[in-house]
Coordinates of N, CA and C in Angstrom, one line a residue:
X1 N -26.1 44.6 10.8 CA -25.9 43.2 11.2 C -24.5 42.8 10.8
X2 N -23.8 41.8 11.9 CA -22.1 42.0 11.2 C -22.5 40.2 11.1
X3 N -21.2 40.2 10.5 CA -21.0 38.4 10.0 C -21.4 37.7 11.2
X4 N -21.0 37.5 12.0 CA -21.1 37.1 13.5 C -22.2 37.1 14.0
X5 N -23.3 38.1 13.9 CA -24.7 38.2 14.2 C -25.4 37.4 13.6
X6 N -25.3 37.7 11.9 CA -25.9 36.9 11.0 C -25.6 35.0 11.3
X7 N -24.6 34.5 11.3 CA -24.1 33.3 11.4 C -24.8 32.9 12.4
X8 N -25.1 33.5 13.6 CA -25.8 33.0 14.8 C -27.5 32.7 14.8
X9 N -27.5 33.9 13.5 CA -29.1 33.7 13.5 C -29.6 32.5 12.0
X10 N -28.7 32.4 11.3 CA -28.6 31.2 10.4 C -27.9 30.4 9.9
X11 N -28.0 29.6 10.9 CA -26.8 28.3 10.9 C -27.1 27.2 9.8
X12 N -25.9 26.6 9.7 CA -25.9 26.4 8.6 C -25.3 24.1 9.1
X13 N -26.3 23.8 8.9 CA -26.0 22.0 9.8 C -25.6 21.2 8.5
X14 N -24.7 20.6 8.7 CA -24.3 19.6 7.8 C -24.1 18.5 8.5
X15 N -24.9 17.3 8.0 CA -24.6 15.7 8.3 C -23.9 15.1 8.3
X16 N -23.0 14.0 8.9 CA -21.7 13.9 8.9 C -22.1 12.5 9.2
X17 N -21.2 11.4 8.9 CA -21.6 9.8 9.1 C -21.3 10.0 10.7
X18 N -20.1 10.5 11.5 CA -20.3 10.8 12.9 C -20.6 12.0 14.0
X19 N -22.3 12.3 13.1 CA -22.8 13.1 13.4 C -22.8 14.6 12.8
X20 N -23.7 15.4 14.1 CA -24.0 16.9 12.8 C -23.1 17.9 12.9
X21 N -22.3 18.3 12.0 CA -20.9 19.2 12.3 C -21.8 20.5 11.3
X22 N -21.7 21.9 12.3 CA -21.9 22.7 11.2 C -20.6 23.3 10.7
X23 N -20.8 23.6 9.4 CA -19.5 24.4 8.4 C -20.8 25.0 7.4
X24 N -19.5 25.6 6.7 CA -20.3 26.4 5.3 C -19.6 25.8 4.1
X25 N -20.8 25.5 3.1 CA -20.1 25.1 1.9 C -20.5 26.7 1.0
X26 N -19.8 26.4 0.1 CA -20.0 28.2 -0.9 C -21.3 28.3 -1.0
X27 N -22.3 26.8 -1.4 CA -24.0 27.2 -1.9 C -24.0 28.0 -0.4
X28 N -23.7 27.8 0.8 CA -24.5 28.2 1.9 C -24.2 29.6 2.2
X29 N -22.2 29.8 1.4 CA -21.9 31.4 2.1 C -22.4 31.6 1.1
X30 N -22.7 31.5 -0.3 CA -23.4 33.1 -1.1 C -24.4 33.3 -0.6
X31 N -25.6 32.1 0.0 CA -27.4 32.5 0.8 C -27.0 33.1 1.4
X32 N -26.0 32.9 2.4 CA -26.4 33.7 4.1 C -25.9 35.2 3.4
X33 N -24.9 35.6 2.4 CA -24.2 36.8 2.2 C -25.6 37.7 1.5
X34 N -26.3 37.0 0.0 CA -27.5 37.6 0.0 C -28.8 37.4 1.4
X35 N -28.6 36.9 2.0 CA -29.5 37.2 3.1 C -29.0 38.4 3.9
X36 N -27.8 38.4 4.1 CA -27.3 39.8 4.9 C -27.8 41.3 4.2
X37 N -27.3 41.3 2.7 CA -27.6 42.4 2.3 C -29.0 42.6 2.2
X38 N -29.6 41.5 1.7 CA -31.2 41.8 2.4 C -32.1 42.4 3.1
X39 N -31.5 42.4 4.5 CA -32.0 42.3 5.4 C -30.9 43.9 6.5
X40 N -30.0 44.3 5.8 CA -29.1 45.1 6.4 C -30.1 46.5 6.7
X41 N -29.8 47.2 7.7 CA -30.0 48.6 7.7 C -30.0 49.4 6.7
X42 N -31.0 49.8 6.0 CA -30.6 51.2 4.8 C -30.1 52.6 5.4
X43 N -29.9 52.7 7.3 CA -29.5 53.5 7.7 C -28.0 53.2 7.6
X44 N -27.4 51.9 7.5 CA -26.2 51.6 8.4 C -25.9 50.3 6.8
X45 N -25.6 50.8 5.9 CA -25.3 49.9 4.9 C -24.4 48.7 5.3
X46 N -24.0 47.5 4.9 CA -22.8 46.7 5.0 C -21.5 47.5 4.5
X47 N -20.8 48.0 5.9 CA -19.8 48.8 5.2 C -18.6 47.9 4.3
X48 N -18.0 48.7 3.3 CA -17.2 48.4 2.7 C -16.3 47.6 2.8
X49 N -15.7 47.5 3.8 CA -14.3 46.6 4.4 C -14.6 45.2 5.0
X50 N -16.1 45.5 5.6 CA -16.9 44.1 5.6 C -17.0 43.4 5.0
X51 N -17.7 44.1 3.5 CA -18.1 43.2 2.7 C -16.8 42.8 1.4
X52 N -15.7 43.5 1.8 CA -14.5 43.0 1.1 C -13.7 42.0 1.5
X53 N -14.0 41.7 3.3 CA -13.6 40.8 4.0 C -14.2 39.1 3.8
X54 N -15.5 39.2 3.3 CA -16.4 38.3 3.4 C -16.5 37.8 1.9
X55 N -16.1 38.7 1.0 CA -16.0 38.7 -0.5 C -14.7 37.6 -0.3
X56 N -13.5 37.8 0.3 CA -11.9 37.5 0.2 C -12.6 35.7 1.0
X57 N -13.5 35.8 1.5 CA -13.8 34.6 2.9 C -14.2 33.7 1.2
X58 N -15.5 34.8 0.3 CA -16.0 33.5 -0.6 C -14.6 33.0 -1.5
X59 N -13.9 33.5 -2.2 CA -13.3 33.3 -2.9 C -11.9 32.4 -3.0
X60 N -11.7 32.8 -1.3 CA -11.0 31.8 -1.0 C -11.5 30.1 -0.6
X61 N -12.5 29.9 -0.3 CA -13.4 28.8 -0.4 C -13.6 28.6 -1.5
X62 N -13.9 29.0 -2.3 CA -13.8 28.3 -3.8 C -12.5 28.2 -4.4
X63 N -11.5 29.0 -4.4 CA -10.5 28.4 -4.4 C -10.4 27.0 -3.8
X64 N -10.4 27.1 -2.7 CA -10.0 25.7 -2.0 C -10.9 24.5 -2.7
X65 N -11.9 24.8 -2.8 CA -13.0 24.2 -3.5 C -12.3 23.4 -4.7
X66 N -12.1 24.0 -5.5 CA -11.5 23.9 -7.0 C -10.0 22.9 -7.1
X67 N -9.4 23.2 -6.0 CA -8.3 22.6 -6.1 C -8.3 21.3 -5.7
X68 N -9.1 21.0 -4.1 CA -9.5 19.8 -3.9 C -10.3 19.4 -5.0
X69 N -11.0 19.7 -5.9 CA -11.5 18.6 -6.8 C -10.8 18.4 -8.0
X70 N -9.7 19.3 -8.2 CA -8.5 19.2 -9.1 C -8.1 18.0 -8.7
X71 N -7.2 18.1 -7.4 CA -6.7 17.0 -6.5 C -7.0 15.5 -6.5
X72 N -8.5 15.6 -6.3 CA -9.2 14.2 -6.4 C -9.3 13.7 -7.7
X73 N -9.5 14.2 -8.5 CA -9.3 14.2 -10.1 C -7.9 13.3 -10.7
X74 N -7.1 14.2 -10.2 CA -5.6 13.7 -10.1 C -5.7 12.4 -9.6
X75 N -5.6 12.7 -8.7 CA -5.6 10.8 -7.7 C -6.3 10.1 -8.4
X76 N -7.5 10.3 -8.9 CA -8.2 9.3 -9.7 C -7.7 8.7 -10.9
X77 N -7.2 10.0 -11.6 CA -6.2 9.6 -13.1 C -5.3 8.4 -12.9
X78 N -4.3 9.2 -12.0 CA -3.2 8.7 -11.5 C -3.5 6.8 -11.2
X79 N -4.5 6.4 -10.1 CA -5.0 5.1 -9.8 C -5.5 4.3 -10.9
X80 N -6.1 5.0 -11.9 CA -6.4 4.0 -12.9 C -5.2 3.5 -14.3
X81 N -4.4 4.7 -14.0 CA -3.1 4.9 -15.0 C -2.2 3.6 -14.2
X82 N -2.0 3.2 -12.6 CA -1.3 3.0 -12.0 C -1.8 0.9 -12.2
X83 N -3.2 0.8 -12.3 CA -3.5 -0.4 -12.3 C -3.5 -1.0 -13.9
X84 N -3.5 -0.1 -14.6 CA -3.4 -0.3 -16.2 C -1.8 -1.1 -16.4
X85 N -1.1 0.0 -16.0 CA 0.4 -0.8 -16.0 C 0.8 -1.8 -15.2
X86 N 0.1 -1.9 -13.7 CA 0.4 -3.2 -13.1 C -0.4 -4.5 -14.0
X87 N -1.6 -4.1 -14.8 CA -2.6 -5.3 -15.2 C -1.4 -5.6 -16.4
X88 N -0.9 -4.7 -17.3 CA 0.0 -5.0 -18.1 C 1.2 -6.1 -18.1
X89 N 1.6 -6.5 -16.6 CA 2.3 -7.6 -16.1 C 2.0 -9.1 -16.6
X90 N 0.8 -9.5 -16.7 CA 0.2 -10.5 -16.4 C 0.6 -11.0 -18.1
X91 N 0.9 -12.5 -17.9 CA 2.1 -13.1 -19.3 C 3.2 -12.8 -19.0
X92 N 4.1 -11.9 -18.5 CA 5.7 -12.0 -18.4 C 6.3 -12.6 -17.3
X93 N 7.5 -12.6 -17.6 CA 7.9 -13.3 -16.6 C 8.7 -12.6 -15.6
X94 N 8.6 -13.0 -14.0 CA 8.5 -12.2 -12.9 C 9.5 -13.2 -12.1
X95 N 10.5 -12.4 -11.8 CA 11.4 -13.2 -10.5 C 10.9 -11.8 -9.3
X96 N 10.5 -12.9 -8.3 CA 10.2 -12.1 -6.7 C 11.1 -12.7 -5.6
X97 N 11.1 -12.0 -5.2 CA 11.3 -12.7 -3.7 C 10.4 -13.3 -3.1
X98 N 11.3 -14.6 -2.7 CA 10.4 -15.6 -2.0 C 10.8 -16.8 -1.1
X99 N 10.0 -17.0 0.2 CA 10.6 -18.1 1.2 C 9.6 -18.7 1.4
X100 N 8.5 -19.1 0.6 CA 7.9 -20.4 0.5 C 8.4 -21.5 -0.2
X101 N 7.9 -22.6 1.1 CA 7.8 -23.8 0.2 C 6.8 -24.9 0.3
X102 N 6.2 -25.0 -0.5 CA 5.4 -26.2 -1.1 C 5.7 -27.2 -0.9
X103 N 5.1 -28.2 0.1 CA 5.8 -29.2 -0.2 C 4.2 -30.2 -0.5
X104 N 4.7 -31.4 -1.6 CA 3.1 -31.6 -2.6 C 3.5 -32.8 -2.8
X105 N 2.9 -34.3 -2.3 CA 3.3 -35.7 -2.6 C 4.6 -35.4 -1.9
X106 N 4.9 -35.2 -1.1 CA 6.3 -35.1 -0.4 C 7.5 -34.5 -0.9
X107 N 7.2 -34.0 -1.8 CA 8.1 -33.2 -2.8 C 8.1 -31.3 -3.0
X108 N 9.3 -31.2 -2.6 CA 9.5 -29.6 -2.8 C 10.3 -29.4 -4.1
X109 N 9.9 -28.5 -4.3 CA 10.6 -27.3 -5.7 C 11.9 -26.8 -5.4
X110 N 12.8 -27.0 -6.3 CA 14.2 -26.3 -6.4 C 14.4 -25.1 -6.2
X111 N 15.0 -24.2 -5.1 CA 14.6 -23.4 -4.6 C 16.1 -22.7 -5.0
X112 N 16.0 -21.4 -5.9 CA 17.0 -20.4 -6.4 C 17.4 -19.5 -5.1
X113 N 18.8 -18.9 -5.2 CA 19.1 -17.7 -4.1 C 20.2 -17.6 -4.9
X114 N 20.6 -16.0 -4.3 CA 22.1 -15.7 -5.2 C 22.9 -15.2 -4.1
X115 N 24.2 -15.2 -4.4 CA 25.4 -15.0 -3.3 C 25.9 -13.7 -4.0
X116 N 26.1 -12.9 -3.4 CA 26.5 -11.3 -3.6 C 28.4 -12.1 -4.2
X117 N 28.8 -12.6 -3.0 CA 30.2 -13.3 -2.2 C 30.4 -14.8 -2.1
X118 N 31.7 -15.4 -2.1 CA 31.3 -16.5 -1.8 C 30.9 -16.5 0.1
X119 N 29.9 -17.6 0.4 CA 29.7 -17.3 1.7 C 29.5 -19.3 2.2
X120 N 29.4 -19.3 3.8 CA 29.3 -20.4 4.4 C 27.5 -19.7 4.9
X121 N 27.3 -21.1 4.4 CA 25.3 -21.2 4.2 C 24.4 -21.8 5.2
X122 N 23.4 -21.4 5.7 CA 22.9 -21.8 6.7 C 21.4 -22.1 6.0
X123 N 20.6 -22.8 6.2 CA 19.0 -23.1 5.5 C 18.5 -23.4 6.9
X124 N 17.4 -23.0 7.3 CA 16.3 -23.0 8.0 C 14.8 -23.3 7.5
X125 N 14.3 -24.5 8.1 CA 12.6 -24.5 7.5 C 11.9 -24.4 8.6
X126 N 10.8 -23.7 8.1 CA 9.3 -23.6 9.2 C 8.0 -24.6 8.7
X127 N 7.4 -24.4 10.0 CA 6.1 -25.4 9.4 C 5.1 -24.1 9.1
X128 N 4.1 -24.4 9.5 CA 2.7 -23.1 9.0 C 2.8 -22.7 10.6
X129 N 2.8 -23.3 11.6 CA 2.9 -22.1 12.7 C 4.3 -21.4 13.5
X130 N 5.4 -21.3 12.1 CA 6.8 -21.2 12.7 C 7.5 -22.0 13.2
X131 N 7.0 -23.1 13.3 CA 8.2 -23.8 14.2 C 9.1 -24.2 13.4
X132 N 10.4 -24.1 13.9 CA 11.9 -24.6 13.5 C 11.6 -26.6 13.5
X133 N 11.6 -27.0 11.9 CA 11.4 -28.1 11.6 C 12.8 -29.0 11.2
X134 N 13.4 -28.2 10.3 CA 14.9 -28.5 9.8 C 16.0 -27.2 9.6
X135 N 17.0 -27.6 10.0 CA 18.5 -26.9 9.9 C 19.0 -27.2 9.0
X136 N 19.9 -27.0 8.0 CA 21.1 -27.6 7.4 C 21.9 -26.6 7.1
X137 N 23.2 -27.6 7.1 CA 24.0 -26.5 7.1 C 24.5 -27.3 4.9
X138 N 25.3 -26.0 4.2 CA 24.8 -25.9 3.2 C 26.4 -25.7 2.8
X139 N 26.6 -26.0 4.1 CA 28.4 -25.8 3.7 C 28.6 -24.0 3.0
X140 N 30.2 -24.3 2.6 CA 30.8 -22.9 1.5 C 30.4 -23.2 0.1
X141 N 29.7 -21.6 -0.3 CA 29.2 -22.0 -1.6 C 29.8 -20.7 -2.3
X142 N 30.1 -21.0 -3.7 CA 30.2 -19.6 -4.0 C 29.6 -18.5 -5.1
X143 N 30.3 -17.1 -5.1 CA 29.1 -16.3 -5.6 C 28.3 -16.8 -6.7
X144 N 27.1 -15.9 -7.4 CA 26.8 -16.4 -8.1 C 25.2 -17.3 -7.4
X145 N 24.6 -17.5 -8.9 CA 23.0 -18.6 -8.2 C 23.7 -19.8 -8.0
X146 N 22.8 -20.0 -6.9 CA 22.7 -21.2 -6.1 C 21.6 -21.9 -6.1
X147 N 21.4 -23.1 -5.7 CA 20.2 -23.7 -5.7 C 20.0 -25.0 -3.9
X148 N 18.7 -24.8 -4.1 CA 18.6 -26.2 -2.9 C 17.6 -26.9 -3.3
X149 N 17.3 -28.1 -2.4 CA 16.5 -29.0 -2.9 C 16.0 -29.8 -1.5
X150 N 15.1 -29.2 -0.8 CA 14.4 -29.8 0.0 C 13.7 -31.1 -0.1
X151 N 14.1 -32.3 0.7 CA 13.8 -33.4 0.5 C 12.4 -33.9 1.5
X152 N 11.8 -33.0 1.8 CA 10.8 -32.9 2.5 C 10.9 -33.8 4.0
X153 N 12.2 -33.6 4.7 CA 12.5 -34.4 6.0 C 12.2 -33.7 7.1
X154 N 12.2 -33.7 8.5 CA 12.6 -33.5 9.3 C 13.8 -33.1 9.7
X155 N 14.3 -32.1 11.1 CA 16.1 -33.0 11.0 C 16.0 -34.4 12.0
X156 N 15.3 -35.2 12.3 CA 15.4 -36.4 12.6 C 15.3 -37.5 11.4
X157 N 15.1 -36.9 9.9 CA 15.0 -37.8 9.1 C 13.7 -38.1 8.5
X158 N 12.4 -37.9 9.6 CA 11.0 -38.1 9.2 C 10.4 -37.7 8.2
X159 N 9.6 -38.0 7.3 CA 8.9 -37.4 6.1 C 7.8 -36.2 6.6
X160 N 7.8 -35.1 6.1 CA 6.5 -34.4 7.2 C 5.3 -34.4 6.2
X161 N 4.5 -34.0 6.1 CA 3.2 -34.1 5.9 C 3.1 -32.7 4.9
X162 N 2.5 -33.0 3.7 CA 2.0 -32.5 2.8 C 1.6 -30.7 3.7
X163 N 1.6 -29.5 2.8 CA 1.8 -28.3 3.0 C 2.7 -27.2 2.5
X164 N 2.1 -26.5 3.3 CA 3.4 -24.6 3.0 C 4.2 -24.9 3.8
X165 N 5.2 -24.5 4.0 CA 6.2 -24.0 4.5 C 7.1 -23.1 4.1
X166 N 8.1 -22.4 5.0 CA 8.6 -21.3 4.7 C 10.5 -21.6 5.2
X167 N 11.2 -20.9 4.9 CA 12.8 -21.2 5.1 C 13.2 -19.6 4.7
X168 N 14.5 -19.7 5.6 CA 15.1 -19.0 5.6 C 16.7 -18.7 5.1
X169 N 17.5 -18.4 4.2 CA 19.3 -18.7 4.5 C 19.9 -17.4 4.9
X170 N 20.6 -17.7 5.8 CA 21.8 -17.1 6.1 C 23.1 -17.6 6.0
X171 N 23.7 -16.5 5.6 CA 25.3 -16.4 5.5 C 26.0 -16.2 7.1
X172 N 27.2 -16.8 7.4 CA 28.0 -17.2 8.2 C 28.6 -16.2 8.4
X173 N 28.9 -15.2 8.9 CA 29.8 -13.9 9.2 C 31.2 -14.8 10.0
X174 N 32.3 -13.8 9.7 CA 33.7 -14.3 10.2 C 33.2 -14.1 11.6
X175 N 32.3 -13.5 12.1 CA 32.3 -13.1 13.8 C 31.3 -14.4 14.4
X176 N 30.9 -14.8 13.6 CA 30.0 -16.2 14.0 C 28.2 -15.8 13.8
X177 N 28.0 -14.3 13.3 CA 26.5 -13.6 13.2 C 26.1 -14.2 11.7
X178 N 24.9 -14.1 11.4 CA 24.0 -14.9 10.5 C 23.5 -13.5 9.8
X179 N 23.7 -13.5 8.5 CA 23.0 -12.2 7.6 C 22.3 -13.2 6.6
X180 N 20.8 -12.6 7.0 CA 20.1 -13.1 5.6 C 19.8 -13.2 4.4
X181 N 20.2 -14.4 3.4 CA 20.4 -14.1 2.3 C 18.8 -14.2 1.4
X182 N 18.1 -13.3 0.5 CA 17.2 -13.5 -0.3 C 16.8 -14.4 -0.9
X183 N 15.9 -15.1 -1.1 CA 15.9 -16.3 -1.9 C 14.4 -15.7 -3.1
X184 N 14.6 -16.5 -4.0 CA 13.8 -15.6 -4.8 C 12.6 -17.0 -5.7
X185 N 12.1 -16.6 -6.6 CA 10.8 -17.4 -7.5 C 10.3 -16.9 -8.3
X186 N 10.2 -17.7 -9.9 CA 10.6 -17.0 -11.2 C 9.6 -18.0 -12.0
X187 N 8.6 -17.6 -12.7 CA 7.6 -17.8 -13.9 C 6.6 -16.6 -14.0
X188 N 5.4 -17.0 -15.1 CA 4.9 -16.1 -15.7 C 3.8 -15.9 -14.6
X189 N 3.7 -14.6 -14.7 CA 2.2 -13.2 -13.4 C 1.3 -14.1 -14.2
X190 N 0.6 -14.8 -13.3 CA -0.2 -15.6 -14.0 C -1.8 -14.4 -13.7
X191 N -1.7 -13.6 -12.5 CA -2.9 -12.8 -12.7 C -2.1 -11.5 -11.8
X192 N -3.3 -10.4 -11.8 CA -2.7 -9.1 -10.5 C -4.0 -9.1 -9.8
X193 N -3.5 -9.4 -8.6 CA -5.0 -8.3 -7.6 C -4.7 -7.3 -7.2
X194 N -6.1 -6.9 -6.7 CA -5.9 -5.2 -6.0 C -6.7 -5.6 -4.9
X195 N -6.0 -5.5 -3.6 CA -6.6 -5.9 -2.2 C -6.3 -4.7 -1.4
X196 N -7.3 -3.9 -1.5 CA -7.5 -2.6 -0.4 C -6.4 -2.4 -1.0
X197 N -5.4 -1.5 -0.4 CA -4.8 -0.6 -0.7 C -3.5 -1.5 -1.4
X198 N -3.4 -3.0 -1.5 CA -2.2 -3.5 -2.0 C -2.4 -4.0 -3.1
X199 N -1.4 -4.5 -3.8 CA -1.1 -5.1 -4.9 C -0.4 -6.7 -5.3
X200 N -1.2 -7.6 -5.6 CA -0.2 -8.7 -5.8 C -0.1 -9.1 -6.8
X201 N 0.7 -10.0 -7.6 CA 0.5 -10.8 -8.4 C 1.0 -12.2 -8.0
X202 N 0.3 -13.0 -9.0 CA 0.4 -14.6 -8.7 C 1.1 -15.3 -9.3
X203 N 2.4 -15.5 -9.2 CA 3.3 -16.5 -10.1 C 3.6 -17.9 -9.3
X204 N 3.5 -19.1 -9.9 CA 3.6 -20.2 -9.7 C 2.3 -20.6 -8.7
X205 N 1.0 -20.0 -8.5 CA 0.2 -20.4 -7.8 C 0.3 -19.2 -6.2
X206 N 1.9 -18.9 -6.4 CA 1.6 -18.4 -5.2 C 1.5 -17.0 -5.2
X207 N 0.9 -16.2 -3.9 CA 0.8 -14.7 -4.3 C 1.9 -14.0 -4.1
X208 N 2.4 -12.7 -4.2 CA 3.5 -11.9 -3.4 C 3.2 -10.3 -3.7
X209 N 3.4 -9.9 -3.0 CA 2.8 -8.4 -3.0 C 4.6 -7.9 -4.1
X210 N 3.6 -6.8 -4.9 CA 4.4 -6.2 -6.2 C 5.7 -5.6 -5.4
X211 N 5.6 -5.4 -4.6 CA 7.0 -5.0 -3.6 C 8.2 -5.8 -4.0
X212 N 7.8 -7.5 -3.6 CA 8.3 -8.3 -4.0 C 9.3 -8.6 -5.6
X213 N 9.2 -7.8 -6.6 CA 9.2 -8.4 -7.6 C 10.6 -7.4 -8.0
X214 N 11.8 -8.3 -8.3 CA 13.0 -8.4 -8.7 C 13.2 -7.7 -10.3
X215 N 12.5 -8.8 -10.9 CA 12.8 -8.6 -12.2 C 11.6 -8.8 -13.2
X216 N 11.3 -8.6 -14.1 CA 10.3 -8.0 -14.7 C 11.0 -8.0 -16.7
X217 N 10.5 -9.5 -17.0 CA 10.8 -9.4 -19.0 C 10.0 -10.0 -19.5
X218 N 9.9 -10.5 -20.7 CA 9.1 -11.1 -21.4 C 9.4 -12.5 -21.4
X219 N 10.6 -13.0 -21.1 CA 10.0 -14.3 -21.4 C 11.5 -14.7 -20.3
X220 N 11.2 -15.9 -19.8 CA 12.1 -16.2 -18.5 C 13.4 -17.2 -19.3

């Protein structure tokens, strides 16, 4: 009886969440291999090259075996090693990048950004469904931190209504193109989550994925 015969006559079903896939795990090739010799011809032994073929089939499966659980092992270390040091954040002080703004009793937060250059400044605000609310222009400023100070207006002048909002600055190119400048947001990781596969921490109330985060000390 050759491997092929045998396989046919004892299959081997495994469950699967989308449905029944057969394969062999090692408990199943060692059964079927002592089922073979069991059951072989005493005229017509398992010749030799067969059973050195199907020996190389186990061993390499456990190999593979071994390594995938090495592997997962690793990744496991690795993930809890990885949130140990992010939980370690939480108390220091965190500059991120950031283009929210709060605006709370009609009042927004002094909003940091830094100039590589000196440059000619452009500010953009959004409301919560993007719409273009206010322009200003911010004049030439030069290198070095900068600051703004949203007065919570319209550009007609109107007071808007308590909420998030978001802004944008751009720099003035000599060709008349707009390159955007970072604006950033600085106190203590007040916590870290772990959301499916991401990472955030919470500074000033608000979230920002660890991507975000500039600078990283003990005390601001």
């Amino acid at each position: 009886m050759n491997w092929i015969q045998m396989n046919s006559i004892y299959p081997t079903n495994v469950t699967r969440e989308n449905g029944i896939k057969k394969e062999l795990d090692k408990e199943a090739f060692l059964e079927l291999l002592v089922t073979q010799l069991k059951n072989q011809d005493p005229l017509e032994p398992l010749k030799d090259r067969e059973f050195i073929a199907q020996m190389t089939q186990l061993s390499t499966l456990e190999q593979i075996t071994n390594m995938s659980e090495s592997v997962q092992k690793f990744v496991e270390s690795s993930a809890s090693l990885y949130r140990a040091q992010v939980s370690s954040m939480v108390g220091k002080y965190a500059v991120v990048k950031s283009n929210i703004l709060e605006l709370k009793n009609g009042n927004a937060s002094t909003q940091v950004f830094k100039l590589e250059e000196p440059s000619h400044v452009i500010l953009k605000i959004y409301d919560e469904n993007g719409k273009l609310v206010k322009e200003e222009d911010l004049g030439n400023l030069n290198a070095g931190m900068q600051t703004f100070l949203w007065d919570g207006r319209n550009k007609d002048g109107v007071k808007l209504p308590d909420g998030n909002y978001t802004f944008n600055l751009y720099s003035v190119e000599r060709d008349g193109s707009l390159t955007e400048i970072s604006a950033m947001d600085g106190g203590k990781v007040e916590a870290v989550q772990f959301r499916d596969n991401d990472v955030y921490v919470l500074v000033n109330g608000n979230l920002y994925p660890i991507s975000s985060i500039i600078e990283i000390s003990e005390e601001g």
